[in-house]
CSV table of C-alpha atoms in Angstrom, one decimal:
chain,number,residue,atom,x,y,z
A,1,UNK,CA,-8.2,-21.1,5.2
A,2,UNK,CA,-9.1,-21.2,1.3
A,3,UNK,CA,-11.5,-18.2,0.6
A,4,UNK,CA,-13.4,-18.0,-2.5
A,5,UNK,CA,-11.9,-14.9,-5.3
A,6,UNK,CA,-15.4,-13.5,-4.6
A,7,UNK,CA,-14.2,-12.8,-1.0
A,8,UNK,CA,-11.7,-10.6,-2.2
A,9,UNK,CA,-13.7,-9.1,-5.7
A,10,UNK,CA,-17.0,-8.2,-3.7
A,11,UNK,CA,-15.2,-5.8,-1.7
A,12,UNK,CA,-14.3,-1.9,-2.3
A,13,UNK,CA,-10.6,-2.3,-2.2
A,14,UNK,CA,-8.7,0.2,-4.1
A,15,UNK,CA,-6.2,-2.5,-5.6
A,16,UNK,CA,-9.2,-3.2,-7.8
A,17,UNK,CA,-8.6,0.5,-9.8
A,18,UNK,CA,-4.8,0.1,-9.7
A,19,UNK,CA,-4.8,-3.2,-11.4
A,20,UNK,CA,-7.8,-4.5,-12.9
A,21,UNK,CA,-5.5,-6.2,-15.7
A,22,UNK,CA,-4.6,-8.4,-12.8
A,23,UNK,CA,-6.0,-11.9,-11.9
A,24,UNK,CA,-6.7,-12.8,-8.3
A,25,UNK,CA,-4.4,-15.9,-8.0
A,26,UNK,CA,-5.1,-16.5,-4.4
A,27,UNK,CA,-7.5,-15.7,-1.5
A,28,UNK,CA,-6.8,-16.9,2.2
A,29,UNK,CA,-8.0,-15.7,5.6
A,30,UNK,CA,-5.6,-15.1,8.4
A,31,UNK,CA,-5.8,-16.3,11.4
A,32,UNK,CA,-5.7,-13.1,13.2
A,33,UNK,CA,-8.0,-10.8,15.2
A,34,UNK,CA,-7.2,-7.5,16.1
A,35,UNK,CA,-8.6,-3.9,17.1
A,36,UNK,CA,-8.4,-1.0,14.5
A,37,UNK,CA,-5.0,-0.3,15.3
A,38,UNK,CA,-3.3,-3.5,14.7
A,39,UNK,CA,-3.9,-3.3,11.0
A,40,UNK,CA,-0.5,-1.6,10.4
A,41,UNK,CA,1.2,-3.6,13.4
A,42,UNK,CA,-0.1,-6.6,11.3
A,43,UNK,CA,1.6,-5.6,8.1
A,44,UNK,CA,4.9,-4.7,9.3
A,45,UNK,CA,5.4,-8.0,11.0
A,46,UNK,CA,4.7,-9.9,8.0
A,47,UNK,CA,7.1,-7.3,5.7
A,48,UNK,CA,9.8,-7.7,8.3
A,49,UNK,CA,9.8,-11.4,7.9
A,50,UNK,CA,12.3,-13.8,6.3
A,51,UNK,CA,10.5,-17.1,5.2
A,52,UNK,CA,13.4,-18.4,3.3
A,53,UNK,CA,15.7,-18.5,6.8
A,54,UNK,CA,13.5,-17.9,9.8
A,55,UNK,CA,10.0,-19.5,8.5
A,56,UNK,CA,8.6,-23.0,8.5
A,57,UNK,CA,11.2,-26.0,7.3
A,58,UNK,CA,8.9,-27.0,4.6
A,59,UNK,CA,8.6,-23.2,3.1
A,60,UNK,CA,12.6,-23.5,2.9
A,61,UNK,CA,13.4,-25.5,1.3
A,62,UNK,CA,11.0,-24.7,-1.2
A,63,UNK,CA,11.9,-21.1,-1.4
A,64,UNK,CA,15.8,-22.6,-1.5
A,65,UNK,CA,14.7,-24.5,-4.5
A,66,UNK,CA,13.0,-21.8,-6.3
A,67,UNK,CA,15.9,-19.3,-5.8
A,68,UNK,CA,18.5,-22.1,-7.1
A,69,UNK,CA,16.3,-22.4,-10.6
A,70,UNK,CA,15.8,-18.9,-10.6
A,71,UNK,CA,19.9,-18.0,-10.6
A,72,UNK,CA,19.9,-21.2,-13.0
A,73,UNK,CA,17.4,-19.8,-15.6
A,74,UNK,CA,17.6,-16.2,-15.2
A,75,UNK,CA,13.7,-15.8,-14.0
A,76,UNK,CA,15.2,-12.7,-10.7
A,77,UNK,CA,17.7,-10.8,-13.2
A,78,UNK,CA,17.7,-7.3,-12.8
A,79,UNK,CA,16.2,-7.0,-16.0
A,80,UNK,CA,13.3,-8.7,-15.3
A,81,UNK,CA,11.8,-6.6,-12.4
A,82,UNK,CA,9.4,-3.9,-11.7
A,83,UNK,CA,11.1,-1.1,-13.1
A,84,UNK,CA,12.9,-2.9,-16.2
A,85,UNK,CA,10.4,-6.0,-17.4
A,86,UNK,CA,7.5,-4.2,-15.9
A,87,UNK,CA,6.4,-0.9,-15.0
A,88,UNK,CA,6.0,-0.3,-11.4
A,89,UNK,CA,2.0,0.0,-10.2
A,90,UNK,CA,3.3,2.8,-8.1
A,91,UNK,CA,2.7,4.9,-11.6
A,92,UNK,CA,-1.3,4.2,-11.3
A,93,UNK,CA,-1.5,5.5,-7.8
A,94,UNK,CA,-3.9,8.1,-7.6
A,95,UNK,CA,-2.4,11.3,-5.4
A,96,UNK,CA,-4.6,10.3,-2.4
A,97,UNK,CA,-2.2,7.0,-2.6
A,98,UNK,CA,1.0,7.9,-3.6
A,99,UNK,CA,2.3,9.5,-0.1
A,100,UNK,CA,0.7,7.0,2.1
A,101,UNK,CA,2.7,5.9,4.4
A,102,UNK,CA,3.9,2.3,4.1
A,103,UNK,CA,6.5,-0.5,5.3
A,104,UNK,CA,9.6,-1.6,4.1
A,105,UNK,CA,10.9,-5.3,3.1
A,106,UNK,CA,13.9,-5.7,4.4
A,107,UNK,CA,14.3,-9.1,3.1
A,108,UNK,CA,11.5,-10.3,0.6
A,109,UNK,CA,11.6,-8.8,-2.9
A,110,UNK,CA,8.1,-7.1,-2.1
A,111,UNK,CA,8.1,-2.9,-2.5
A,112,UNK,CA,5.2,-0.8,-0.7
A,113,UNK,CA,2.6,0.3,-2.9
A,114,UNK,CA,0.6,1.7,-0.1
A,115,UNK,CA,-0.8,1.2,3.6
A,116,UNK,CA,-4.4,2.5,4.8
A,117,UNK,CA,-6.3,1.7,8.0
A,118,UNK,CA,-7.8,-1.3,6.1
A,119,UNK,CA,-5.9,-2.2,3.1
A,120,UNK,CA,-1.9,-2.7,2.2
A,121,UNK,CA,-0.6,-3.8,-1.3
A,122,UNK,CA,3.3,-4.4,-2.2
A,123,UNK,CA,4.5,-5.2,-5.5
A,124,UNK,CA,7.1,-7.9,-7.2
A,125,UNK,CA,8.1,-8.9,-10.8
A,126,UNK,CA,10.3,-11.6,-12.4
A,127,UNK,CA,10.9,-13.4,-15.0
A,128,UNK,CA,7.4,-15.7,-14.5
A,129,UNK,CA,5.1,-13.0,-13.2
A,130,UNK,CA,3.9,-9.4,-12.3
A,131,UNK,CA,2.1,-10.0,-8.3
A,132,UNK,CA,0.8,-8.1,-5.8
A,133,UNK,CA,0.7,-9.2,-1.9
A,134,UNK,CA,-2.8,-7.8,-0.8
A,135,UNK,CA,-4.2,-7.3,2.6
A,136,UNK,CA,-7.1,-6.2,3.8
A,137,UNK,CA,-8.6,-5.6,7.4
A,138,UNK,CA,-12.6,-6.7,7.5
A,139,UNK,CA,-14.9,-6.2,10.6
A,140,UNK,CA,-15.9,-9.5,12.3
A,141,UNK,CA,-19.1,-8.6,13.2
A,142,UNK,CA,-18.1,-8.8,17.1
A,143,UNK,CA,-16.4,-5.5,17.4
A,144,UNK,CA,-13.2,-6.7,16.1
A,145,UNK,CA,-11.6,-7.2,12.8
A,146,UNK,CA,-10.2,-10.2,10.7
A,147,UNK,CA,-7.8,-10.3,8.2
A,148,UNK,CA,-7.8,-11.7,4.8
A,149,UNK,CA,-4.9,-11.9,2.3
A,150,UNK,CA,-5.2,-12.0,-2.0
A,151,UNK,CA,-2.2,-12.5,-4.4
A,152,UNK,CA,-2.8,-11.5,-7.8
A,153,UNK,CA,-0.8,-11.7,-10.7
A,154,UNK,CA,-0.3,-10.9,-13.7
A,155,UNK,CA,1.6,-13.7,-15.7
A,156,UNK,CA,4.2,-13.5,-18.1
A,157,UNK,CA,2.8,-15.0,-21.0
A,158,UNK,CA,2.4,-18.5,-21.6
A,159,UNK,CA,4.9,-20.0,-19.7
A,160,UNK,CA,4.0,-17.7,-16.8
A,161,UNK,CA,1.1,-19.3,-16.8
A,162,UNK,CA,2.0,-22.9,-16.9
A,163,UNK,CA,4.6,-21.9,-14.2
A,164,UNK,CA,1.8,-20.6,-12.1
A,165,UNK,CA,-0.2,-23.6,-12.6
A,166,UNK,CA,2.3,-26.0,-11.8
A,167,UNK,CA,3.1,-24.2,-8.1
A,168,UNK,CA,-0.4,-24.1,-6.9
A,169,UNK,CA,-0.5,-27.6,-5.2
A,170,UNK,CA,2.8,-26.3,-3.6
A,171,UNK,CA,1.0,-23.2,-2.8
A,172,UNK,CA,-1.8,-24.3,-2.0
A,173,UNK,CA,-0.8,-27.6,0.7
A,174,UNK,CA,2.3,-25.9,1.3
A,175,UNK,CA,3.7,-22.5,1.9
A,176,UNK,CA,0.0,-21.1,2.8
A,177,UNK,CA,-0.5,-23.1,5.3
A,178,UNK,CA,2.5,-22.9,6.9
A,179,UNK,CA,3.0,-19.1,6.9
A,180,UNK,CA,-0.4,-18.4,8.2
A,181,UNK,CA,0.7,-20.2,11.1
A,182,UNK,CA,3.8,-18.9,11.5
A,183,UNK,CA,1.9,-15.7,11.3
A,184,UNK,CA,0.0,-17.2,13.9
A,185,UNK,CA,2.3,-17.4,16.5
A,186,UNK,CA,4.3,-14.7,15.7
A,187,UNK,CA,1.2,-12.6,16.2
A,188,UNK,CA,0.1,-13.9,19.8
A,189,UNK,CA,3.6,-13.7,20.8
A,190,UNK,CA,4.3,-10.0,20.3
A,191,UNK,CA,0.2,-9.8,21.4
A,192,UNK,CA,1.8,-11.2,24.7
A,193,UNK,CA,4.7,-9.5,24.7
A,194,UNK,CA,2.2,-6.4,24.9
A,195,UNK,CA,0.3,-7.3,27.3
A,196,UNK,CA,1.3,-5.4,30.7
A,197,UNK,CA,2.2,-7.9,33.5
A,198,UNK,CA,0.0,-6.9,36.4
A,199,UNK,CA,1.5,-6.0,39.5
């Protein structure tokens, strides 16, 4: 589900001193419920994954498409990611931040920032933009927590804009909706998996 940028802003992430040159793009809830320690269970799963291969069809082919224009124009050169276009967000992170533990992406072009028993941030740059994959783990008011999840982005110039303006219906009908459920079910399935069989 859509979530206002409020629902992200009003709360004290950390992200918020690492990049407030940053615009919150995106703000979704998860459909996911979890004790305190499924936070980190939660992020790995989603960094292990492979959308473009293993996720929904739709998402695909999209992805497929995007990484045919992007070898066409040159927007995922070398030259045009963190490190070389932009300078990594990893150089902002306060001591407190910059040994925290955090996953690995195997497969998407996401690196750590930082993991903390409420909050995860990973970084990616190309030719169109500067983002960061935020999520953050909120108490339900039952005992539990949710999860909610915030791009932001930082666009290269005009045409990063326009780019980003012209994906959001994409985004928006699109690849959201069909990750969160694929999160979905891969969550109550290793939630299953889990759960001891009784004797």
């Amino acid at each position: 589900m859509s979530l206002p940028k409020t629902a992200h802003t009003s709360r004290p992430w950390r992200i918020h001193e690492l990049a407030p040159d940053f615009r919150v793009e995106d703000v979704w809830e998860l459909r996911w419920r979890g004790g305190p320690e499924d936070f980190p269970r939660l992020v790995a799963m989603i960094a292990a994954g492979d959308p473009a291969h293993g996720g929904p069809r739709a998402v695909r082919a999209l992805i497929a498409l995007r990484e045919r224009l992007g070898a066409v124009l040159g927007w995922d050169a070398d030259d045009t990611g963190v490190g070389a276009r932009v300078a990594t967000l990893r150089d902002r992170l306060p001591e407190d931040l910059r040994h925290a533990p955090a996953p690995t992406f195997p497969v998407l072009p996401f690196t750590s920032l930082y993991l903390l028993e409420d909050e995860f941030a990973a970084e990616l740059a190309n030719g169109t933009m500067h983002g960061v994959l935020h999520l953050g783990r909120i108490p339900d008011g039952a005992g539990g927590f949710r999860a909610q999840m915030a791009v932001l982005v930082k666009p290269n110039g005009l045409f990063g804009r326009a780019y980003m303006a012209a994906i959001k219906p994409f985004r928006h009908l699109i690849v959201y909706p069909a990750l969160l459920r694929e999160w979905e079910r891969a969550w109550q399935k290793r939630s299953r998996d889990r759960t001891p069989t009784p004797a």
